[in-house]
PDB file of C-alpha atoms in Angstrom:
ATOM      1  CA  MET A 175      -0.026  -0.009  -0.026  1.00 58.00           C
ATOM      2  CA  THR A 176       1.288   3.456  -0.910  1.00 72.00           C
ATOM      3  CA  LEU A 177       0.908   6.124   1.743  1.00 75.00           C
ATOM      4  CA  PRO A 178      -1.108   9.174   0.687  1.00 91.00           C
ATOM      5  CA  LEU A 179       0.648  12.308  -0.445  1.00 95.00           C
ATOM      6  CA  VAL A 180       0.765  15.096   2.144  1.00 97.00           C
ATOM      7  CA  ARG A 181       0.740  18.671   0.921  1.00 97.00           C
ATOM      8  CA  ALA A 182      -0.291  22.144   2.094  1.00 97.00           C
ATOM      9  CA  ALA A 183      -4.105  22.594   1.998  1.00 98.00           C
ATOM     10  CA  LYS A 184      -5.584  24.972  -0.536  1.00 97.00           C
ATOM     11  CA  PRO A 185      -8.787  26.932  -0.073  1.00 98.00           C
ATOM     12  CA  ALA A 186     -10.452  24.568  -2.566  1.00 97.00           C
ATOM     13  CA  ASP A 187      -9.858  21.816  -0.001  1.00 98.00           C
ATOM     14  CA  PHE A 188     -11.533  23.605   2.914  1.00 98.00           C
ATOM     15  CA  ASP A 189     -15.080  22.195   2.413  1.00 97.00           C
ATOM     16  CA  ALA A 190     -13.805  18.643   2.222  1.00 97.00           C
ATOM     17  CA  ILE A 191     -11.576  19.226   5.313  1.00 97.00           C
ATOM     18  CA  ALA A 192     -14.571  20.571   7.298  1.00 97.00           C
ATOM     19  CA  ARG A 193     -16.784  17.602   6.313  1.00 96.00           C
ATOM     20  CA  LEU A 194     -14.208  14.894   7.047  1.00 95.00           C
ATOM     21  CA  THR A 195     -13.075  16.487  10.300  1.00 93.00           C
ATOM     22  CA  VAL A 196     -16.562  16.719  11.711  1.00 93.00           C
ATOM     23  CA  ALA A 197     -17.359  13.174  10.481  1.00 92.00           C
ATOM     24  CA  ALA A 198     -14.218  11.708  12.074  1.00 91.00           C
ATOM     25  CA  TYR A 199     -14.796  13.409  15.405  1.00 88.00           C
ATOM     26  CA  LYS A 200     -18.426  12.225  15.390  1.00 88.00           C
ATOM     27  CA  ALA A 201     -17.463   8.710  14.532  1.00 86.00           C
ATOM     28  CA  ASP A 202     -14.902   8.690  17.353  1.00 80.00           C
ATOM     29  CA  GLY A 203     -17.480   9.873  19.871  1.00 76.00           C
ATOM     30  CA  GLN A 204     -15.722  13.182  20.500  1.00 76.00           C
ATOM     31  CA  LEU A 205     -18.614  15.507  19.991  1.00 78.00           C
ATOM     32  CA  VAL A 206     -20.985  13.891  22.477  1.00 74.00           C
ATOM     33  CA  ASP A 207     -19.779  15.870  25.470  1.00 65.00           C
ATOM     34  CA  GLU A 208     -18.858  18.998  23.531  1.00 68.00           C
ATOM     35  CA  PRO A 209     -21.323  19.709  20.737  1.00 66.00           C
ATOM     36  CA  ASP A 210     -20.150  23.325  20.267  1.00 79.00           C
ATOM     37  CA  TYR A 211     -16.729  22.025  19.247  1.00 87.00           C
ATOM     38  CA  GLU A 212     -18.207  21.040  15.901  1.00 87.00           C
ATOM     39  CA  ARG A 213     -18.365  24.717  14.848  1.00 90.00           C
ATOM     40  CA  LEU A 214     -14.677  25.143  15.644  1.00 89.00           C
ATOM     41  CA  LEU A 215     -13.792  22.010  13.656  1.00 92.00           C
ATOM     42  CA  ALA A 216     -15.826  23.171  10.665  1.00 93.00           C
ATOM     43  CA  ASP A 217     -14.238  26.722  10.609  1.00 95.00           C
ATOM     44  CA  VAL A 218     -11.332  25.654   8.421  1.00 97.00           C
ATOM     45  CA  PRO A 219     -10.413  29.184   7.116  1.00 97.00           C
ATOM     46  CA  ALA A 220      -9.848  30.358  10.712  1.00 95.00           C
ATOM     47  CA  ARG A 221      -7.748  27.369  11.479  1.00 93.00           C
ATOM     48  CA  ALA A 222      -5.687  27.681   8.238  1.00 96.00           C
ATOM     49  CA  SER A 223      -4.809  31.257   9.087  1.00 95.00           C
ATOM     50  CA  THR A 224      -3.089  30.302  12.395  1.00 94.00           C
ATOM     51  CA  GLY A 225      -0.628  27.586  11.282  1.00 95.00           C
ATOM     52  CA  GLU A 226       0.237  25.205   8.501  1.00 97.00           C
ATOM     53  CA  LEU A 227      -2.840  23.242   7.457  1.00 98.00           C
ATOM     54  CA  LEU A 228      -1.824  20.035   5.767  1.00 98.00           C
ATOM     55  CA  VAL A 229      -3.839  17.390   3.890  1.00 98.00           C
ATOM     56  CA  ALA A 230      -3.301  13.806   3.022  1.00 97.00           C
ATOM     57  CA  VAL A 231      -4.640  13.121  -0.496  1.00 97.00           C
ATOM     58  CA  ASP A 232      -5.143  10.001  -2.569  1.00 94.00           C
ATOM     59  CA  GLU A 233      -2.711  10.561  -5.404  1.00 88.00           C
ATOM     60  CA  PRO A 234      -4.615   8.902  -8.204  1.00 87.00           C
ATOM     61  CA  THR A 235      -7.860  10.728  -7.477  1.00 90.00           C
ATOM     62  CA  GLY A 236      -6.767  13.858  -5.613  1.00 91.00           C
ATOM     63  CA  ARG A 237      -9.412  13.138  -2.957  1.00 95.00           C
ATOM     64  CA  VAL A 238      -8.702  14.651   0.446  1.00 97.00           C
ATOM     65  CA  LEU A 239      -8.457  11.810   2.971  1.00 96.00           C
ATOM     66  CA  GLY A 240      -7.358  13.666   6.078  1.00 96.00           C
ATOM     67  CA  SER A 241      -5.953  16.846   7.523  1.00 97.00           C
ATOM     68  CA  VAL A 242      -3.975  18.241  10.405  1.00 97.00           C
ATOM     69  CA  LEU A 243      -3.003  21.716  11.687  1.00 97.00           C
ATOM     70  CA  PHE A 244       0.670  22.156  12.605  1.00 97.00           C
ATOM     71  CA  VAL A 245       1.337  25.130  14.976  1.00 96.00           C
ATOM     72  CA  LEU A 246       4.072  26.714  16.947  1.00 96.00           C
ATOM     73  CA  PRO A 247       3.893  28.263  20.459  1.00 94.00           C
ATOM     74  CA  GLY A 248       2.021  31.510  20.584  1.00 92.00           C
ATOM     75  CA  SER A 249      -0.438  30.441  17.838  1.00 93.00           C
ATOM     76  CA  PRO A 250      -4.091  30.810  18.834  1.00 93.00           C
ATOM     77  CA  TYR A 251      -4.451  27.026  18.374  1.00 93.00           C
ATOM     78  CA  ALA A 252      -1.363  26.137  20.459  1.00 93.00           C
ATOM     79  CA  GLN A 253      -2.375  24.469  23.661  1.00 91.00           C
ATOM     80  CA  LEU A 254       0.700  22.742  25.048  1.00 92.00           C
ATOM     81  CA  SER A 255       3.853  23.773  23.222  1.00 94.00           C
ATOM     82  CA  GLY A 256       6.495  26.066  24.626  1.00 94.00           C
ATOM     83  CA  PRO A 257       9.792  27.466  23.304  1.00 95.00           C
ATOM     84  CA  GLY A 258      11.596  24.978  21.086  1.00 95.00           C
ATOM     85  CA  GLU A 259       8.493  22.862  20.588  1.00 96.00           C
ATOM     86  CA  ALA A 260       5.725  22.426  18.084  1.00 97.00           C
ATOM     87  CA  GLU A 261       2.386  20.708  18.174  1.00 96.00           C
ATOM     88  CA  PHE A 262      -0.377  19.593  15.894  1.00 97.00           C
ATOM     89  CA  ARG A 263      -4.121  19.817  16.312  1.00 94.00           C
ATOM     90  CA  MET A 264      -7.255  18.436  14.794  1.00 94.00           C
ATOM     91  CA  LEU A 265      -5.713  15.515  13.009  1.00 94.00           C
ATOM     92  CA  ALA A 266      -8.612  13.796  11.371  1.00 93.00           C
ATOM     93  CA  VAL A 267      -9.095  11.190   8.699  1.00 93.00           C
ATOM     94  CA  ASP A 268     -12.321  10.613   6.786  1.00 92.00           C
ATOM     95  CA  PRO A 269     -13.918   7.567   8.434  1.00 90.00           C
ATOM     96  CA  ALA A 270     -14.362   5.958   5.009  1.00 88.00           C
ATOM     97  CA  ALA A 271     -10.520   6.266   4.451  1.00 87.00           C
ATOM     98  CA  GLN A 272      -9.187   5.207   7.823  1.00 84.00           C
ATOM     99  CA  ARG A 273      -6.590   2.440   8.141  1.00 84.00           C
ATOM    100  CA  ARG A 274      -5.008   3.432   4.799  1.00 86.00           C
ATOM    101  CA  GLY A 275      -2.103   5.376   6.153  1.00 91.00           C
ATOM    102  CA  ALA A 276      -3.364   8.939   5.992  1.00 94.00           C
ATOM    103  CA  GLY A 277      -3.106   9.459   9.733  1.00 93.00           C
ATOM    104  CA  ALA A 278       0.424   8.090   9.840  1.00 94.00           C
ATOM    105  CA  ALA A 279       1.463  10.194   6.830  1.00 95.00           C
ATOM    106  CA  LEU A 280       0.113  13.361   8.556  1.00 96.00           C
ATOM    107  CA  VAL A 281       1.907  12.586  11.832  1.00 96.00           C
ATOM    108  CA  ARG A 282       5.144  11.947   9.919  1.00 96.00           C
ATOM    109  CA  ALA A 283       4.749  15.246   8.023  1.00 97.00           C
ATOM    110  CA  CYS A 284       4.307  17.148  11.281  1.00 97.00           C
ATOM    111  CA  LEU A 285       7.324  15.491  12.897  1.00 97.00           C
ATOM    112  CA  ASP A 286       9.414  16.252   9.802  1.00 96.00           C
ATOM    113  CA  ARG A 287       8.239  19.915   9.717  1.00 96.00           C
ATOM    114  CA  ALA A 288       9.144  20.324  13.404  1.00 96.00           C
ATOM    115  CA  THR A 289      12.565  18.915  12.733  1.00 95.00           C
ATOM    116  CA  GLU A 290      13.053  21.228   9.790  1.00 95.00           C
ATOM    117  CA  LEU A 291      12.235  24.172  12.061  1.00 95.00           C
ATOM    118  CA  GLY A 292      14.747  23.077  14.685  1.00 94.00           C
ATOM    119  CA  CYS A 293      12.137  22.106  17.279  1.00 96.00           C
ATOM    120  CA  ARG A 294      13.293  19.799  20.110  1.00 96.00           C
ATOM    121  CA  ARG A 295       9.925  18.140  20.743  1.00 96.00           C
ATOM    122  CA  VAL A 296       6.306  17.954  19.600  1.00 98.00           C
ATOM    123  CA  ARG A 297       3.448  17.981  22.032  1.00 97.00           C
ATOM    124  CA  ILE A 298      -0.184  16.977  21.314  1.00 96.00           C
ATOM    125  CA  CYS A 299      -3.312  16.138  23.281  1.00 93.00           C
ATOM    126  CA  THR A 300      -5.985  13.621  22.568  1.00 90.00           C
ATOM    127  CA  ARG A 301      -9.170  12.514  24.209  1.00 83.00           C
ATOM    128  CA  SER A 302      -8.539  10.189  27.197  1.00 79.00           C
ATOM    129  CA  PHE A 303     -10.796   7.433  25.694  1.00 78.00           C
ATOM    130  CA  SER A 304      -9.198   7.486  22.237  1.00 80.00           C
ATOM    131  CA  VAL A 305      -7.149   4.335  22.664  1.00 75.00           C
ATOM    132  CA  PRO A 306      -6.643   3.798  18.882  1.00 75.00           C
ATOM    133  CA  ALA A 307      -5.199   7.260  18.568  1.00 85.00           C
ATOM    134  CA  HIS A 308      -2.981   6.698  21.525  1.00 82.00           C
ATOM    135  CA  ARG A 309      -1.788   3.451  19.901  1.00 85.00           C
ATOM    136  CA  LEU A 310      -0.952   5.283  16.625  1.00 89.00           C
ATOM    137  CA  TYR A 311       1.055   7.966  18.445  1.00 94.00           C
ATOM    138  CA  ALA A 312       2.880   5.455  20.568  1.00 92.00           C
ATOM    139  CA  LYS A 313       4.113   3.752  17.349  1.00 93.00           C
ATOM    140  CA  PHE A 314       5.883   7.018  16.553  1.00 95.00           C
ATOM    141  CA  GLY A 315       7.358   7.324  19.996  1.00 94.00           C
ATOM    142  CA  PHE A 316       4.915   9.749  21.713  1.00 96.00           C
ATOM    143  CA  VAL A 317       4.716   9.189  25.376  1.00 95.00           C
ATOM    144  CA  ARG A 318       2.143  10.357  27.910  1.00 93.00           C
ATOM    145  CA  THR A 319       2.962  13.412  29.989  1.00 94.00           C
ATOM    146  CA  PRO A 320       0.169  13.280  32.604  1.00 93.00           C
ATOM    147  CA  GLU A 321       1.418  16.411  34.367  1.00 94.00           C
ATOM    148  CA  ARG A 322       0.122  18.271  31.270  1.00 92.00           C
ATOM    149  CA  ASP A 323      -3.248  16.560  31.003  1.00 88.00           C
ATOM    150  CA  TRP A 324      -6.108  19.064  31.070  1.00 86.00           C
ATOM    151  CA  SER A 325      -9.718  19.644  30.556  1.00 84.00           C
ATOM    152  CA  PRO A 326     -11.230  22.495  28.446  1.00 81.00           C
ATOM    153  CA  GLY A 327     -14.624  21.833  29.962  1.00 78.00           C
ATOM    154  CA  PRO A 328     -16.788  19.440  31.973  1.00 80.00           C
ATOM    155  CA  GLY A 329     -16.650  15.894  30.723  1.00 77.00           C
ATOM    156  CA  VAL A 330     -13.736  16.563  28.307  1.00 81.00           C
ATOM    157  CA  GLU A 331     -10.561  14.949  29.577  1.00 84.00           C
ATOM    158  CA  LEU A 332      -7.446  15.394  27.420  1.00 88.00           C
ATOM    159  CA  HIS A 333      -4.290  13.339  27.645  1.00 90.00           C
ATOM    160  CA  ALA A 334      -1.073  15.192  26.850  1.00 93.00           C
ATOM    161  CA  LEU A 335       1.513  13.325  24.756  1.00 95.00           C
ATOM    162  CA  CYS A 336       5.058  14.345  23.775  1.00 96.00           C
ATOM    163  CA  ILE A 337       7.874  13.129  21.561  1.00 97.00           C
ATOM    164  CA  ASP A 338      11.492  14.217  21.821  1.00 96.00           C
ATOM    165  CA  LEU A 339      12.601  14.606  18.235  1.00 94.00           C
ATOM    166  CA  ASP A 340      16.061  13.271  18.877  1.00 82.00           C
ATOM    167  CA  ALA A 341      14.418  10.067  19.990  1.00 61.00           C
ATOM    168  CA  ALA A 342      11.715  10.075  17.252  1.00 56.00           C
ATOM    169  CA  SER A 343      11.106   6.890  15.347  1.00 44.00           C
ATOM    170  CA  ALA A 344      12.841   6.651  12.030  1.00 41.00           C
ATOM    171  CA  PRO A 345      10.430   6.368   9.086  1.00 40.00           C
ATOM    172  CA  SER A 346      11.067   2.637   8.910  1.00 35.00           C
ATOM    173  CA  GLU A 347       9.745   2.337  12.478  1.00 40.00           C
ATOM    174  CA  ALA A 348       6.569   4.262  11.726  1.00 39.00           C
ATOM    175  CA  PRO A 349       3.343   2.277  11.517  1.00 36.00           C
ATOM    176  CA  THR A 350       3.284  -0.276   8.642  1.00 36.00           C
ATOM    177  CA  PRO A 351       0.225  -0.759   6.462  1.00 34.00           C
ATOM    178  CA  ALA A 352      -0.434  -3.955   8.467  1.00 39.00           C
ATOM    179  CA  ASP A 353      -0.471  -1.939  11.709  1.00 36.00           C
ATOM    180  CA  LEU A 354      -2.877   0.581  10.141  1.00 33.00           C
ATOM    181  CA  ALA A 355      -5.254  -2.165   8.823  1.00 35.00           C
ATOM    182  CA  ARG A 356      -6.119  -3.332  12.324  1.00 36.00           C
ATOM    183  CA  PRO A 357      -9.827  -2.984  13.155  1.00 32.00           C
ATOM    184  CA  ALA A 358     -10.929  -0.154  15.432  1.00 31.00           C
ATOM    185  CA  ALA A 359      -8.076   2.123  14.548  1.00 34.00           C
ATOM    186  CA  ALA A 360      -9.161   5.726  14.637  1.00 39.00           C
ATOM    187  CA  ASP A 361      -7.264   8.632  13.211  1.00 46.00           C
ATOM    188  CA  VAL A 362      -8.350  11.579  15.337  1.00 50.00           C
ATOM    189  CA  THR A 363      -6.532  13.897  17.739  1.00 52.00           C
ATOM    190  CA  ARG A 364      -7.660  16.897  19.622  1.00 52.00           C
TER     191      ARG A 364
END
């Protein structure tokens, strides 16, 4: 299986990004306790103006399979990162395209971008119950940093994860297509 191509999102991609992000978060049960979050997820232009919005696309068709927002500290969307760090937010893969490598390709692109910028580590957060997402990130070398866990509101518990880029998994250690084909894998992060 060939991993999807990751590129910068274009305004023409924004409607597809909004649809697939909301669909992925709903499918993962992430909007049950926080229905207002759907509006934020669907506001792709606002998100795109605050960082680097990336998409994973199916090369033969050009179909947008997933997206992620890469940000640096001080960005309105940065939640955990500090000096010398980066983070990514709202990683989502269309439920119909999950387990085809789009999530892994987007994570790898964010790690590569952080390395290019000289960042020492990448921090992210994900819902406490999102075990498949935690499994994906663990394959890359992310570890839980419970001292940074937090809650943006009642019923929404976020687990903080971090990877030191010096210790980041080499591309050959990233998830394989077989790892991504396992049932119940979700490609969603907060």
